[in-house]
CSV table of C-alpha atoms in Angstrom, one decimal:
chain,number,residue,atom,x,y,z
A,7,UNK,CA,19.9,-5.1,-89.6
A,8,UNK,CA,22.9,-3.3,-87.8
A,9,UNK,CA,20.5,-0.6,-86.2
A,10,UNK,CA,18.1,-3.8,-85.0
A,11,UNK,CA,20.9,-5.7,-84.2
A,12,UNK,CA,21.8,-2.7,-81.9
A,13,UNK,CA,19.0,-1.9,-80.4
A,14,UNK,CA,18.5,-5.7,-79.5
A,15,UNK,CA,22.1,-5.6,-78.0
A,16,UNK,CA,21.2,-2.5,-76.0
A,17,UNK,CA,18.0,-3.6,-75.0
A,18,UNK,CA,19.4,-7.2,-73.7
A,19,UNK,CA,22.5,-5.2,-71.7
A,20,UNK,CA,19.6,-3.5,-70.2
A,21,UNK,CA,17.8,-6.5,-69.3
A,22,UNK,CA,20.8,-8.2,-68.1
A,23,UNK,CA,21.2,-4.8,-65.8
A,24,UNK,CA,17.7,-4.8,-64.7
A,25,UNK,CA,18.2,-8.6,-63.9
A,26,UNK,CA,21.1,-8.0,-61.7
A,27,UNK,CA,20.0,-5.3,-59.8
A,28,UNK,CA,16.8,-7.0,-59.1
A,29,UNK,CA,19.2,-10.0,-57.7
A,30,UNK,CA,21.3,-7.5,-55.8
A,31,UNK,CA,17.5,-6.3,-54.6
A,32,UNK,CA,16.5,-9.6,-53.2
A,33,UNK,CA,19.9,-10.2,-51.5
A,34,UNK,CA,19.6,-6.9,-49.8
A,35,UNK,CA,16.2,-8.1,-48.9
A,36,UNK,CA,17.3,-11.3,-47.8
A,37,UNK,CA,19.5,-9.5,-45.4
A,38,UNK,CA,17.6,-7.2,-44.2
A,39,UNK,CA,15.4,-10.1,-43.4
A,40,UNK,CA,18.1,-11.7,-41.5
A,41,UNK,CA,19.0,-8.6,-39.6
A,42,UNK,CA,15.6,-8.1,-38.6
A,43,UNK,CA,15.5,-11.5,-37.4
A,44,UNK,CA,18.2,-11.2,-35.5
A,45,UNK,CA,16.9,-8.2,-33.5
A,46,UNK,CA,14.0,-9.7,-32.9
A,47,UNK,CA,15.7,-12.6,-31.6
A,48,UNK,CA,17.4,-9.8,-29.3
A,49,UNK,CA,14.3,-7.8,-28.6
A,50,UNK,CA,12.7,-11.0,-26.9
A,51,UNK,CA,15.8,-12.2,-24.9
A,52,UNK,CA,15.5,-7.8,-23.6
A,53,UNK,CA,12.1,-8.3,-23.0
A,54,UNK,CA,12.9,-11.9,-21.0
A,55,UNK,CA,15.9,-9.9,-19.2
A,56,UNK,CA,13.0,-7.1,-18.5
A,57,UNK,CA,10.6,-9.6,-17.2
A,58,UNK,CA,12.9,-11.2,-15.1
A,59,UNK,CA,14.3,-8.0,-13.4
A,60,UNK,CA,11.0,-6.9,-12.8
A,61,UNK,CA,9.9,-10.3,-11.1
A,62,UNK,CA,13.6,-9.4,-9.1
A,63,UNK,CA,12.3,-5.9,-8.3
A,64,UNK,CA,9.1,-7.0,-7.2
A,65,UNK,CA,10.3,-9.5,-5.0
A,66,UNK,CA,13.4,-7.4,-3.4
A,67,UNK,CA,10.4,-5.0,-2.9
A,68,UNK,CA,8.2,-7.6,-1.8
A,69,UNK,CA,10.8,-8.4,1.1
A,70,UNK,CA,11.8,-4.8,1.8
A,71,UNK,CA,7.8,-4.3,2.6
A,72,UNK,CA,8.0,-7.6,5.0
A,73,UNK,CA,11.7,-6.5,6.5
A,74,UNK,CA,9.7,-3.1,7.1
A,75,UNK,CA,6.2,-4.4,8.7
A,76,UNK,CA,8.6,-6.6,10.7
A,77,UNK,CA,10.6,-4.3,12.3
A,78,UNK,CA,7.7,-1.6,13.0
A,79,UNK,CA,6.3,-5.3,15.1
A,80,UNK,CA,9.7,-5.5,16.9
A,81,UNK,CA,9.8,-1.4,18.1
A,82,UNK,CA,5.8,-1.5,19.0
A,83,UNK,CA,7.0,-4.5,21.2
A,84,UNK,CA,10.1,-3.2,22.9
A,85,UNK,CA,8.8,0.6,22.7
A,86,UNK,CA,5.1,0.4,23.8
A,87,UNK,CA,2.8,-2.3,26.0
A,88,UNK,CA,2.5,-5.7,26.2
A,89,UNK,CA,-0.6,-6.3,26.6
A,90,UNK,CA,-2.0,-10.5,26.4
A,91,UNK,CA,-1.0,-11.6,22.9
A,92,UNK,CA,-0.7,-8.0,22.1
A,93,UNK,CA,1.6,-4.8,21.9
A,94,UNK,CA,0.4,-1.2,21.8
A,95,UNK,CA,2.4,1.7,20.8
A,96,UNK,CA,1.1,5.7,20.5
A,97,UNK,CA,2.9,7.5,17.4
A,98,UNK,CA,2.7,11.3,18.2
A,99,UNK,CA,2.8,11.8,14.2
A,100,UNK,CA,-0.5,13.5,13.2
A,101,UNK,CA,-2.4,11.3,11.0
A,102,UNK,CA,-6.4,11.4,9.5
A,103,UNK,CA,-8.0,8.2,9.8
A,104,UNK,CA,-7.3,6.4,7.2
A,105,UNK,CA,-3.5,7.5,6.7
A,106,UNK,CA,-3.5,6.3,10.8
A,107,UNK,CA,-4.6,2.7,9.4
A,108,UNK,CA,-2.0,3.1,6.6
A,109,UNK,CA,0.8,3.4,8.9
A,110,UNK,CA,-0.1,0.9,11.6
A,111,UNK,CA,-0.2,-1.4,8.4
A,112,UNK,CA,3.2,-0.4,6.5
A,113,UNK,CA,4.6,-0.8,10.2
A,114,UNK,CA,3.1,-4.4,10.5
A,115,UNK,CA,0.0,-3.8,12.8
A,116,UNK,CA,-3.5,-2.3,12.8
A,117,UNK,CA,-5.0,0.3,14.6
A,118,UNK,CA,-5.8,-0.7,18.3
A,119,UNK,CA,-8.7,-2.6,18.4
A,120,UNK,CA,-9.9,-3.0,21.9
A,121,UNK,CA,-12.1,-5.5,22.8
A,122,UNK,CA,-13.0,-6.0,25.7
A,123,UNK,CA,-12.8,-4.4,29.0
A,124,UNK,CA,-9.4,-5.9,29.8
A,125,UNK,CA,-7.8,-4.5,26.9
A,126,UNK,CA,-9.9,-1.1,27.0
A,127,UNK,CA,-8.2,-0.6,30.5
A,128,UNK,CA,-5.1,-1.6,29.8
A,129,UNK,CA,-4.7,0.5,26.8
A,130,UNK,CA,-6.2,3.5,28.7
A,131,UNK,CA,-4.1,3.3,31.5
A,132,UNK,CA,-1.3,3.1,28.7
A,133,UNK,CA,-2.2,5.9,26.6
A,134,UNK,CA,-2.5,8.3,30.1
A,135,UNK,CA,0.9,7.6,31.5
A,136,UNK,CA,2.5,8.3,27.6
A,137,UNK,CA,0.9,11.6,27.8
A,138,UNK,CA,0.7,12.5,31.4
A,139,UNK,CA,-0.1,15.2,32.6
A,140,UNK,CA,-1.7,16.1,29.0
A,141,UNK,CA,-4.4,15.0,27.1
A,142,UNK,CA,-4.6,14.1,24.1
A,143,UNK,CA,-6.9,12.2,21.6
A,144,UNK,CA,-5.6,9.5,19.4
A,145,UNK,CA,-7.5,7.3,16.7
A,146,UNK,CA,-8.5,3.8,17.2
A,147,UNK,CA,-9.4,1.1,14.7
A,148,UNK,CA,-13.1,1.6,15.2
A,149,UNK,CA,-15.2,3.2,12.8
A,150,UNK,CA,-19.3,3.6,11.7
A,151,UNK,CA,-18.6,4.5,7.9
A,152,UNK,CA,-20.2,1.5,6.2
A,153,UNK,CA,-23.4,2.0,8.3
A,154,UNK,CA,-24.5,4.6,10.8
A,155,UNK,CA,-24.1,3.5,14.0
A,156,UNK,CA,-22.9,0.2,13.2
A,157,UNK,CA,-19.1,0.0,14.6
A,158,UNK,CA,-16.7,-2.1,13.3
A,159,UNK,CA,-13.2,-2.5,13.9
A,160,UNK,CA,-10.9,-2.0,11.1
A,161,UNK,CA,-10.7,-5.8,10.4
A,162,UNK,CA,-15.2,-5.2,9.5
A,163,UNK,CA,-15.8,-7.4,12.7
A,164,UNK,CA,-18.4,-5.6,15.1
A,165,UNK,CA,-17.6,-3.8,18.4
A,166,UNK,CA,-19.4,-5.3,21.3
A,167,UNK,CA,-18.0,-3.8,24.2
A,168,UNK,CA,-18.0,0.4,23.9
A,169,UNK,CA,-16.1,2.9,25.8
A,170,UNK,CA,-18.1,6.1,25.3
A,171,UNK,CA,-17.9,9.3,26.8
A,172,UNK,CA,-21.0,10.0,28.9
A,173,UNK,CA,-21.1,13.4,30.5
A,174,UNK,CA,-24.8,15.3,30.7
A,175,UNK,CA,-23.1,18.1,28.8
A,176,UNK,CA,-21.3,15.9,26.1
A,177,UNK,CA,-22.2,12.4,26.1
A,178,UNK,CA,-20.4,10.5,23.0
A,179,UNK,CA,-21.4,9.7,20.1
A,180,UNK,CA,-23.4,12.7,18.5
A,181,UNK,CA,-21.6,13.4,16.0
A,182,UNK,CA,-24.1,12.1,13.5
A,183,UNK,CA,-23.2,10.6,10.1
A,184,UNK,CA,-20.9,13.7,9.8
A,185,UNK,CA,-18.1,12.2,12.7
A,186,UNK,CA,-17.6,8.5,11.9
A,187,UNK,CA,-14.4,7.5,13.5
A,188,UNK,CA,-13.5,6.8,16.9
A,189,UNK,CA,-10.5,8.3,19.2
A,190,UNK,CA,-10.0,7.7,22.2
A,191,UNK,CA,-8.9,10.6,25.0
A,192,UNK,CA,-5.9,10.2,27.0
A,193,UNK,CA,-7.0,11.6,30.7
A,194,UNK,CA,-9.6,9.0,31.2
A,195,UNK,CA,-9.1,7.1,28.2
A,196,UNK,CA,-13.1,7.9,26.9
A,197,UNK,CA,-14.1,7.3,23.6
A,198,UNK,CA,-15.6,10.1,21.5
A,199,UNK,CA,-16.6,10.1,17.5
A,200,UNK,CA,-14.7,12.4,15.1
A,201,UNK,CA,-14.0,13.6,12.0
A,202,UNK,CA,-12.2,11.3,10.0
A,203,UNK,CA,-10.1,14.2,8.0
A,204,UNK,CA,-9.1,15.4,11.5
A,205,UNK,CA,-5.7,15.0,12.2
A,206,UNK,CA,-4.2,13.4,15.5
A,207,UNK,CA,-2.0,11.0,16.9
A,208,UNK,CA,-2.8,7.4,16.5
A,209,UNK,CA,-2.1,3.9,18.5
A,210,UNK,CA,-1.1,1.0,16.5
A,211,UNK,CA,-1.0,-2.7,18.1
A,212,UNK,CA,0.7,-5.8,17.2
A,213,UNK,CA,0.9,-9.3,17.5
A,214,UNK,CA,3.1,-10.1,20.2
A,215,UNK,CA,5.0,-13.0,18.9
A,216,UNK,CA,7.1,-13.8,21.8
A,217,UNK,CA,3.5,-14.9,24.1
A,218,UNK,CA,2.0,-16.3,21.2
């Protein structure tokens, strides 16, 4: 009976063991599920504080672009040509086509989009007394790259009045469906269809706020 009695005894202490340290198990658990809790309760308020500086950073960015576009309208007003409701100003940077129409855009304009022969004049007088006594090209908004030989203006509306070069040695356009973006020359302010990878200067215009 003593060696039963004993191996009882022993086998309840190891019960009694295995008891506790399954109870110290589930408090560690327990904790652990607290703790885990709590950093997910501090994960989400991060991810709130993310959210809301990225809705800050979009908006600071939001306003810098606006700042940006506005003051490229103010110095194509006060540095180029009023023209109507309109300002035009000739950036000597070289530019293809579309980077032309990028910058005109980040500066709060377009590329110049004559239409009519009011404007055409006006901005071809402008353009020859920037460069005078040289001559040199610079894009316009007008372009035939949806459809051969249908131009458009930058904004998609259609060009009615045209400008084109025409010489019996090089009348304007023949260029093809390989040159489908328009520039216009600044000796006599002609217009003639180009490359769009080629690089030149450009003239952006503007809504002139102060007429309007």
């Amino acid at each position: 009976m003593s060696d039963f009695e004993n191996t009882y005894n022993y086998i309840l202490s190891r019960l009694a063991d295995i008891d506790q340290a399954i109870h110290k198990l589930n408090v560690g658990h327990y904790t652990l599920d607290v703790k885990v809790s709590q950093m997910g309760d501090r994960l989400s308020r991060v991810d709130a504080k993310v959210i809301e500086l990225e809705d800050t950073i979009q908006e600071v960015d939001k306003h810098s672009k606006d700042n940006r576009k506005e003051m490229g309208r103010l110095e194509g007003c006060q540095k180029g040509r009023r023209v109507g409701y309109k300002c035009y100003l000739v950036y000597r940077n070289f530019e293809d086509y579309a980077g032309a129409s990028r910058k005109c855009m980040d500066r709060g304009g377009r590329l110049a989009m004559p239409r009519d022969r009011k404007e055409q004049e006006a901005v071809a007088d402008y353009v020859k007394a920037f460069y005078q006594p040289g001559n040199w090209p610079v894009w316009l908004g007008i372009n035939d790259l949806r459809s051969e030989g249908l131009y458009l203006f930058d904004d998609a509306t259609r060009v009615s009045y045209f400008q084109w070069r025409k010489h019996f040695l090089s009348s304007q356009p023949d260029g093809g469906r390989r040159e489908n973006c328009v520039a216009m020359s600044s000796d006599d302010g002609d217009w003639w269809d180009h490359y769009c990878d080629r690089t030149m200067s450009y003239l952006c215009e503007f809504d002139d706020r102060v007429a309007l």
